[in-house]
Amino acid sequence: MTGAVVNNSAPLLEIDDLKVTFPVSHGIFGKRQFVAVRDVSFDVGEGETFGLVGESGSGKTTVGRAILRLVPMAAGNIRFDGTDMASFGRDTPLHYRRDVQVVFQDPRSSLNPRHRVSQILGQVVARHRHVAGRERDAIVTELLDSVQLSSFYAGRYPGELSGGQRQRVAIAHALATQPRLVICDEAVSALDVSTQSQILNLLEDLRGRFKLSYLFISHDLAVVRHLSQRIAVMYLGRVVETGPAESVYRNPQHPYTQMLLASVLDPDPAHKSVRRAQRRKIADRAEAPRDPAGLQGCPFQTRCHAVMDICRNEMPAHRARPEDGLLACHLVSPAPILNRTSEGVQ
Ligand code: SF4
């Protein structure tokens, strides 16, 4: 279909029209539903890294939590390897917990501070691979080796490790189940720049070695571009632009994507003057509304340098992006509204 983002690999994860809501108190009227995510559709191919980008409050982490079944879906569906998650029932099956793992920004949330690294990794290996004793210990050593840590670290506690070493252990912890999809939720955001780049290179190496797929969630477009083949940009719970990472980075179409990229320091001299011009044109005009529930039309209208009358009345539908992908902005000349495809978003 025109404008669909080309994904050459078979989809491993498919998300259709995902909606997630949370109850919030509403003065004397009791509770109402806050819509954290709506109309979100994309897929992640076998062996692909798909980047999900947006500021804090964009809903990107909520999408990751819905995939992990940590928050309930209000509408839509999620399929993993062709199986609809709705068929799982109340408890998440062990095979899904094994196949889909997560690496969070702060590894302390997943690593028990009172356990040595050998115990932390050994428990997961024993539970998911049904081995014990020397066999389990050998796998723990292999896991540490795969994240470039020597066996010396098996005897350490998480609190004795640097931030980068702790994140390597968190990655080994995710790998211990032999997953197919790893959700990296701001996995390098807390690290200094040089450690960030080491961990990004490690993740890329592991993707090839273990045939992993990644959903890489970050507020930092530069970091996401480093790893991703395709990206989706989210604003206030909705995908506003999606396409091949290189194309979106080189030629951002949505005013929000342009604003995000204008703040990225780009070492490429060919991009520097473009970014400077974008910065002059795109002054961030306001804070994002905390809750767009009462806002009619485009959710980005309060910050957009190109806002038009129609933007205040009509929510922009997803249409073909001029190069490749999809875009939700009235600046795109009218084209048939696209239905959900397995390659893009609606
Ligand atoms: Fe700006 Fe209008 Fe496009 Fe929204 S729809 S991003 S307000 S031009």
Short mmCIF file of C-alpha atoms and ligand atoms in Angstrom, two decimals:
data_model
loop_
_atom_site.label_atom_id
_atom_site.label_comp_id
_atom_site.label_asym_id
_atom_site.label_seq_id
_atom_site.Cartn_x
_atom_site.Cartn_y
_atom_site.Cartn_z
CA MET A 1 0.00 0.00 0.00
CA THR A 2 1.19 3.53 -0.81
CA GLY A 3 3.10 5.05 2.05
CA ALA A 4 3.50 1.81 3.93
CA VAL A 5 6.82 1.39 5.71
CA VAL A 6 8.72 -1.43 4.08
CA ASN A 7 9.48 -4.20 6.52
CA ASN A 8 11.31 -7.03 4.84
CA SER A 9 11.13 -9.45 7.76
CA ALA A 10 8.08 -11.40 8.92
CA PRO A 11 6.27 -9.60 11.75
CA LEU A 12 7.01 -11.03 15.17
CA LEU A 13 4.96 -8.46 17.10
CA GLU A 14 1.85 -6.82 15.63
CA ILE A 15 -0.08 -4.07 17.39
CA ASP A 16 -3.46 -2.93 16.07
CA ASP A 17 -5.33 0.15 17.25
CA LEU A 18 -4.03 -0.14 20.79
CA LYS A 19 -5.82 1.96 23.37
CA VAL A 20 -4.85 2.15 27.05
CA THR A 21 -6.78 4.17 29.62
CA PHE A 22 -6.30 4.86 33.31
CA PRO A 23 -8.98 5.96 35.78
CA VAL A 24 -8.33 9.40 37.28
CA SER A 25 -10.35 11.27 39.88
CA HIS A 26 -12.44 14.09 38.43
CA GLY A 27 -13.45 16.48 41.21
CA ILE A 28 -16.90 15.96 42.63
CA PHE A 29 -17.95 13.98 39.57
CA GLY A 30 -15.95 10.95 40.64
CA LYS A 31 -13.69 9.17 38.20
CA ARG A 32 -13.13 9.44 34.45
CA GLN A 33 -10.82 7.62 32.04
CA PHE A 34 -7.54 9.26 31.06
CA VAL A 35 -6.55 8.09 27.57
CA ALA A 36 -2.80 7.36 27.77
CA VAL A 37 -2.51 5.68 24.35
CA ARG A 38 -4.88 5.52 21.37
CA ASP A 39 -4.87 4.42 17.70
CA VAL A 40 -1.39 2.93 18.02
CA SER A 41 -0.56 0.36 15.33
CA PHE A 42 2.84 -0.91 14.24
CA ASP A 43 4.74 -4.14 13.91
CA VAL A 44 8.24 -5.36 14.71
CA GLY A 45 9.85 -7.83 12.33
CA GLU A 46 12.03 -10.85 13.14
CA GLY A 47 15.54 -9.54 13.80
CA GLU A 48 14.43 -5.90 13.49
CA THR A 49 14.98 -2.96 15.82
CA PHE A 50 11.91 -0.71 15.86
CA GLY A 51 12.33 2.63 17.63
CA LEU A 52 9.52 4.29 19.58
CA VAL A 53 10.32 7.93 20.31
CA GLY A 54 8.65 10.76 22.19
CA GLU A 55 8.93 13.05 25.18
CA SER A 56 7.92 12.04 28.66
CA GLY A 57 4.12 11.64 28.69
CA SER A 58 3.93 10.59 25.02
CA GLY A 59 2.67 7.13 25.95
CA LYS A 60 5.68 5.19 24.59
CA THR A 61 6.42 3.44 27.90
CA THR A 62 2.72 2.59 28.29
CA VAL A 63 2.85 0.82 24.91
CA GLY A 64 5.80 -1.25 26.19
CA ARG A 65 3.95 -2.04 29.42
CA ALA A 66 0.87 -3.15 27.47
CA ILE A 67 3.03 -5.56 25.44
CA LEU A 68 4.43 -6.91 28.73
CA ARG A 69 0.86 -7.19 30.07
CA LEU A 70 1.68 -4.85 32.96
CA VAL A 71 -1.26 -2.61 32.04
CA PRO A 72 -4.60 -3.73 30.54
CA MET A 73 -5.67 -2.77 27.03
CA ALA A 74 -8.92 -0.80 26.71
CA ALA A 75 -9.16 -1.64 22.98
CA GLY A 76 -7.16 -3.05 20.10
CA ASN A 77 -5.08 -6.17 20.01
CA ILE A 78 -1.51 -7.37 20.24
CA ARG A 79 -0.29 -10.49 18.45
CA PHE A 80 3.01 -12.18 19.14
CA ASP A 81 4.22 -14.70 16.57
CA GLY A 82 0.67 -14.86 15.21
CA THR A 83 -1.01 -15.52 18.58
CA ASP A 84 -3.45 -12.92 19.90
CA MET A 85 -2.61 -11.95 23.46
CA ALA A 86 -6.34 -11.93 24.21
CA SER A 87 -6.21 -15.74 24.08
CA PHE A 88 -3.80 -15.85 27.05
CA GLY A 89 -6.42 -15.40 29.74
CA ARG A 90 -5.62 -13.84 33.10
CA ASP A 91 -2.12 -15.24 33.69
CA THR A 92 0.67 -14.58 31.23
CA PRO A 93 1.90 -17.95 29.94
CA LEU A 94 5.48 -18.95 30.74
CA HIS A 95 6.43 -19.16 27.05
CA TYR A 96 5.43 -15.51 26.55
CA ARG A 97 7.39 -14.42 29.62
CA ARG A 98 10.36 -16.30 28.21
CA ASP A 99 10.01 -14.93 24.66
CA VAL A 100 9.43 -11.27 25.59
CA GLN A 101 11.91 -9.66 27.96
CA VAL A 102 12.60 -6.08 29.05
CA VAL A 103 15.59 -3.95 29.97
CA PHE A 104 14.61 -0.87 32.00
CA GLN A 105 16.43 2.41 32.49
CA ASP A 106 17.26 1.60 36.08
CA PRO A 107 18.54 -1.99 36.40
CA ARG A 108 18.19 -1.80 40.18
CA SER A 109 14.45 -2.41 39.69
CA SER A 110 15.12 -5.87 38.21
CA LEU A 111 18.27 -6.89 40.13
CA ASN A 112 17.87 -7.96 43.75
CA PRO A 113 20.50 -5.96 45.69
CA ARG A 114 20.87 -8.74 48.29
CA HIS A 115 21.79 -11.38 45.72
CA ARG A 116 25.11 -11.91 43.98
CA VAL A 117 25.09 -11.67 40.17
CA SER A 118 25.55 -15.48 39.94
CA GLN A 119 22.38 -16.02 41.97
CA ILE A 120 20.38 -13.38 40.06
CA LEU A 121 21.20 -14.94 36.70
CA GLY A 122 21.25 -18.54 37.99
CA GLN A 123 17.65 -18.32 39.23
CA VAL A 124 16.36 -17.31 35.79
CA VAL A 125 18.47 -19.95 34.04
CA ALA A 126 17.22 -22.68 36.41
CA ARG A 127 13.55 -21.63 36.01
CA HIS A 128 13.50 -21.27 32.24
CA ARG A 129 16.13 -23.76 31.08
CA HIS A 130 15.57 -26.45 33.75
CA VAL A 131 19.24 -26.96 34.60
CA ALA A 132 21.12 -26.96 37.91
CA GLY A 133 24.62 -27.21 39.39
CA ARG A 134 27.60 -26.94 37.05
CA GLU A 135 25.45 -26.77 33.93
CA ARG A 136 23.60 -23.73 35.33
CA ASP A 137 26.89 -22.11 36.43
CA ALA A 138 28.40 -22.64 32.97
CA ILE A 139 25.40 -20.88 31.37
CA VAL A 140 25.77 -17.99 33.84
CA THR A 141 29.44 -17.64 32.80
CA GLU A 142 28.40 -17.70 29.12
CA LEU A 143 25.78 -15.03 29.75
CA LEU A 144 28.33 -12.77 31.46
CA ASP A 145 30.74 -13.38 28.61
CA SER A 146 28.07 -12.42 26.07
CA VAL A 147 27.73 -8.99 27.75
CA GLN A 148 31.53 -8.68 27.96
CA LEU A 149 31.87 -9.18 31.72
CA SER A 150 34.37 -11.68 33.14
CA SER A 151 33.37 -14.41 35.60
CA PHE A 152 34.82 -12.16 38.34
CA TYR A 153 31.50 -10.30 38.30
CA ALA A 154 29.50 -13.44 39.15
CA GLY A 155 30.49 -12.98 42.79
CA ARG A 156 29.65 -9.27 42.98
CA TYR A 157 26.46 -7.64 44.30
CA PRO A 158 24.62 -5.12 42.02
CA GLY A 159 25.58 -2.29 44.39
CA GLU A 160 29.28 -3.02 43.78
CA LEU A 161 28.97 -2.45 40.03
CA SER A 162 29.18 0.73 37.94
CA GLY A 163 26.06 1.90 36.07
CA GLY A 164 27.32 0.40 32.81
CA GLN A 165 28.24 -2.94 34.44
CA ARG A 166 24.82 -3.10 36.12
CA GLN A 167 23.12 -2.50 32.77
CA ARG A 168 25.21 -5.31 31.22
CA VAL A 169 24.00 -7.64 34.00
CA ALA A 170 20.40 -6.49 33.33
CA ILE A 171 20.88 -7.36 29.64
CA ALA A 172 22.33 -10.78 30.62
CA HIS A 173 19.29 -11.22 32.89
CA ALA A 174 17.00 -10.59 29.88
CA LEU A 175 19.03 -12.96 27.69
CA ALA A 176 18.88 -15.72 30.30
CA THR A 177 15.43 -16.84 29.08
CA GLN A 178 16.58 -16.95 25.42
CA PRO A 179 14.03 -14.30 24.36
CA ARG A 180 12.95 -13.43 20.84
CA LEU A 181 11.89 -9.84 21.57
CA VAL A 182 13.57 -7.48 24.04
CA ILE A 183 11.88 -4.22 24.98
CA CYS A 184 14.59 -1.68 25.80
CA ASP A 185 12.81 1.07 27.75
CA GLU A 186 15.18 4.05 28.02
CA ALA A 187 17.86 1.37 28.50
CA VAL A 188 20.80 3.76 28.03
CA SER A 189 19.25 7.04 29.22
CA ALA A 190 20.87 7.02 32.67
CA LEU A 191 24.38 6.33 31.33
CA ASP A 192 27.12 8.77 30.35
CA VAL A 193 27.70 9.28 26.63
CA SER A 194 30.69 6.94 26.24
CA THR A 195 29.02 4.11 28.23
CA GLN A 196 25.84 4.70 26.20
CA SER A 197 27.70 4.08 22.98
CA GLN A 198 29.34 0.90 24.37
CA ILE A 199 25.95 -0.49 25.44
CA LEU A 200 24.36 0.44 22.08
CA ASN A 201 27.16 -1.39 20.25
CA LEU A 202 26.70 -4.37 22.57
CA LEU A 203 22.94 -4.46 21.90
CA GLU A 204 23.55 -4.35 18.16
CA ASP A 205 26.09 -7.18 18.44
CA LEU A 206 23.66 -9.29 20.52
CA ARG A 207 20.84 -8.72 18.03
CA GLY A 208 22.91 -10.36 15.31
CA ARG A 209 24.31 -13.16 17.49
CA PHE A 210 21.03 -14.22 19.08
CA LYS A 211 18.66 -13.17 16.24
CA LEU A 212 16.81 -10.82 18.58
CA SER A 213 14.17 -8.25 17.77
CA TYR A 214 14.14 -5.01 19.76
CA LEU A 215 11.46 -2.49 20.56
CA PHE A 216 13.71 0.41 21.47
CA ILE A 217 11.86 3.06 23.49
CA SER A 218 13.58 6.38 24.09
CA HIS A 219 13.06 10.13 24.34
CA ASP A 220 16.33 10.58 22.42
CA LEU A 221 15.94 10.48 18.62
CA ALA A 222 19.71 10.35 18.10
CA VAL A 223 20.01 7.20 20.25
CA VAL A 224 17.06 5.55 18.52
CA ARG A 225 18.43 6.31 15.08
CA HIS A 226 21.71 4.61 16.00
CA LEU A 227 20.00 1.21 16.24
CA SER A 228 16.63 1.30 14.51
CA GLN A 229 15.62 0.35 11.00
CA ARG A 230 12.17 1.97 11.39
CA ILE A 231 10.80 4.41 13.93
CA ALA A 232 7.47 5.75 15.17
CA VAL A 233 7.24 9.16 16.83
CA MET A 234 4.57 9.52 19.53
CA TYR A 235 2.96 12.65 20.92
CA LEU A 236 0.35 12.67 23.70
CA GLY A 237 -0.52 9.00 23.25
CA ARG A 238 -0.72 8.92 19.46
CA VAL A 239 1.76 8.05 16.68
CA VAL A 240 2.29 11.22 14.62
CA GLU A 241 4.95 10.07 12.15
CA THR A 242 6.51 6.77 11.19
CA GLY A 243 8.95 5.64 8.54
CA PRO A 244 12.44 4.29 7.92
CA ALA A 245 14.73 5.79 10.59
CA GLU A 246 17.13 7.34 8.08
CA SER A 247 14.31 8.97 6.11
CA VAL A 248 12.56 10.41 9.18
CA TYR A 249 15.84 11.71 10.52
CA ARG A 250 16.95 13.25 7.21
CA ASN A 251 13.57 14.65 6.22
CA PRO A 252 11.21 14.96 9.21
CA GLN A 253 7.71 15.95 8.07
CA HIS A 254 5.65 16.36 11.23
CA PRO A 255 6.24 19.64 13.11
CA TYR A 256 6.71 17.65 16.35
CA THR A 257 9.38 15.41 14.80
CA GLN A 258 11.06 18.54 13.42
CA MET A 259 11.01 20.08 16.90
CA LEU A 260 12.54 16.96 18.48
CA LEU A 261 15.26 16.79 15.85
CA ALA A 262 16.03 20.50 16.02
CA SER A 263 17.22 19.97 19.58
CA VAL A 264 19.55 17.08 18.62
CA LEU A 265 23.22 17.95 18.36
CA ASP A 266 24.24 16.58 14.96
CA PRO A 267 27.93 16.00 14.24
CA ASP A 268 27.25 15.66 10.49
CA PRO A 269 28.11 19.04 8.85
CA ALA A 270 25.58 18.33 6.08
CA HIS A 271 22.80 18.29 8.68
CA LYS A 272 24.03 21.17 10.86
CA SER A 273 22.72 24.06 8.75
CA VAL A 274 19.38 22.25 8.28
CA ARG A 275 19.05 21.81 12.02
CA ARG A 276 19.97 25.47 12.62
CA ALA A 277 17.27 26.61 10.18
CA GLN A 278 14.77 24.28 11.82
CA ARG A 279 15.62 25.71 15.24
CA ARG A 280 14.95 29.25 14.00
CA LYS A 281 11.65 28.26 12.43
CA ILE A 282 10.42 26.02 15.20
CA ALA A 283 10.18 27.84 18.45
CA ASP A 284 8.58 25.59 20.99
CA ARG A 285 5.52 27.71 21.71
CA ALA A 286 4.13 26.18 24.85
CA GLU A 287 4.16 23.27 27.20
CA ALA A 288 2.26 20.17 26.18
CA PRO A 289 -1.21 20.07 27.76
CA ARG A 290 -1.07 17.59 30.63
CA ASP A 291 -4.33 16.02 29.53
CA PRO A 292 -5.57 16.62 25.97
CA ALA A 293 -9.06 15.30 26.79
CA GLY A 294 -10.73 18.70 26.37
CA LEU A 295 -8.69 19.60 23.29
CA GLN A 296 -10.50 19.42 19.96
CA GLY A 297 -8.47 18.75 16.83
CA CYS A 298 -4.74 18.10 16.66
CA PRO A 299 -3.14 17.50 20.08
CA PHE A 300 0.03 19.35 18.95
CA GLN A 301 -1.83 22.59 18.08
CA THR A 302 -0.72 24.43 21.24
CA ARG A 303 2.96 24.04 20.30
CA CYS A 304 2.89 23.96 16.52
CA HIS A 305 4.53 26.74 14.46
CA ALA A 306 2.30 25.87 11.47
CA VAL A 307 -1.09 25.61 13.19
CA MET A 308 -4.10 26.34 10.91
CA ASP A 309 -7.83 26.73 11.57
CA ILE A 310 -8.55 23.15 10.57
CA CYS A 311 -6.06 21.92 13.20
CA ARG A 312 -8.27 23.34 15.98
CA ASN A 313 -11.32 21.42 14.77
CA GLU A 314 -10.25 18.15 13.16
CA MET A 315 -7.98 15.42 14.39
CA PRO A 316 -5.56 14.72 11.52
CA ALA A 317 -5.91 11.18 10.16
CA HIS A 318 -2.90 9.05 9.25
CA ARG A 319 -1.96 9.57 5.61
CA ALA A 320 0.88 8.53 3.35
CA ARG A 321 4.15 10.26 4.21
CA PRO A 322 5.73 11.82 1.10
CA GLU A 323 8.83 9.56 1.19
CA ASP A 324 7.76 6.42 2.99
CA GLY A 325 5.68 5.76 6.09
CA LEU A 326 2.71 7.57 7.57
CA LEU A 327 2.00 10.98 9.01
CA ALA A 328 -0.81 12.55 11.07
CA CYS A 329 -0.80 16.23 10.11
CA HIS A 330 -3.09 18.50 8.10
CA LEU A 331 -0.04 19.92 6.30
CA VAL A 332 -0.03 16.78 4.15
CA SER A 333 -2.23 17.31 1.11
CA PRO A 334 -5.43 15.30 1.35
CA ALA A 335 -5.04 11.67 0.35
CA PRO A 336 -7.15 8.62 1.03
CA ILE A 337 -7.16 7.77 4.70
CA LEU A 338 -5.20 4.59 5.16
CA ASN A 339 -6.45 1.56 6.91
CA ARG A 340 -4.19 -0.42 9.19
CA THR A 341 -1.52 -2.37 7.31
CA SER A 342 0.88 -4.93 8.63
CA GLU A 343 3.71 -2.62 7.61
CA GLY A 344 2.73 0.70 9.12
CA VAL A 345 0.41 2.53 11.41
CA GLN A 346 -3.09 3.81 10.95
FE1 SF4 B 1 0.56 21.47 13.38
FE2 SF4 B 1 -1.87 21.33 12.36
FE3 SF4 B 1 -0.06 19.51 11.69
FE4 SF4 B 1 -1.12 19.53 14.14
S1 SF4 B 1 -2.20 19.12 12.22
S2 SF4 B 1 1.03 19.29 13.63
S3 SF4 B 1 -1.34 21.72 14.52
S4 SF4 B 1 -0.01 21.69 11.23
#
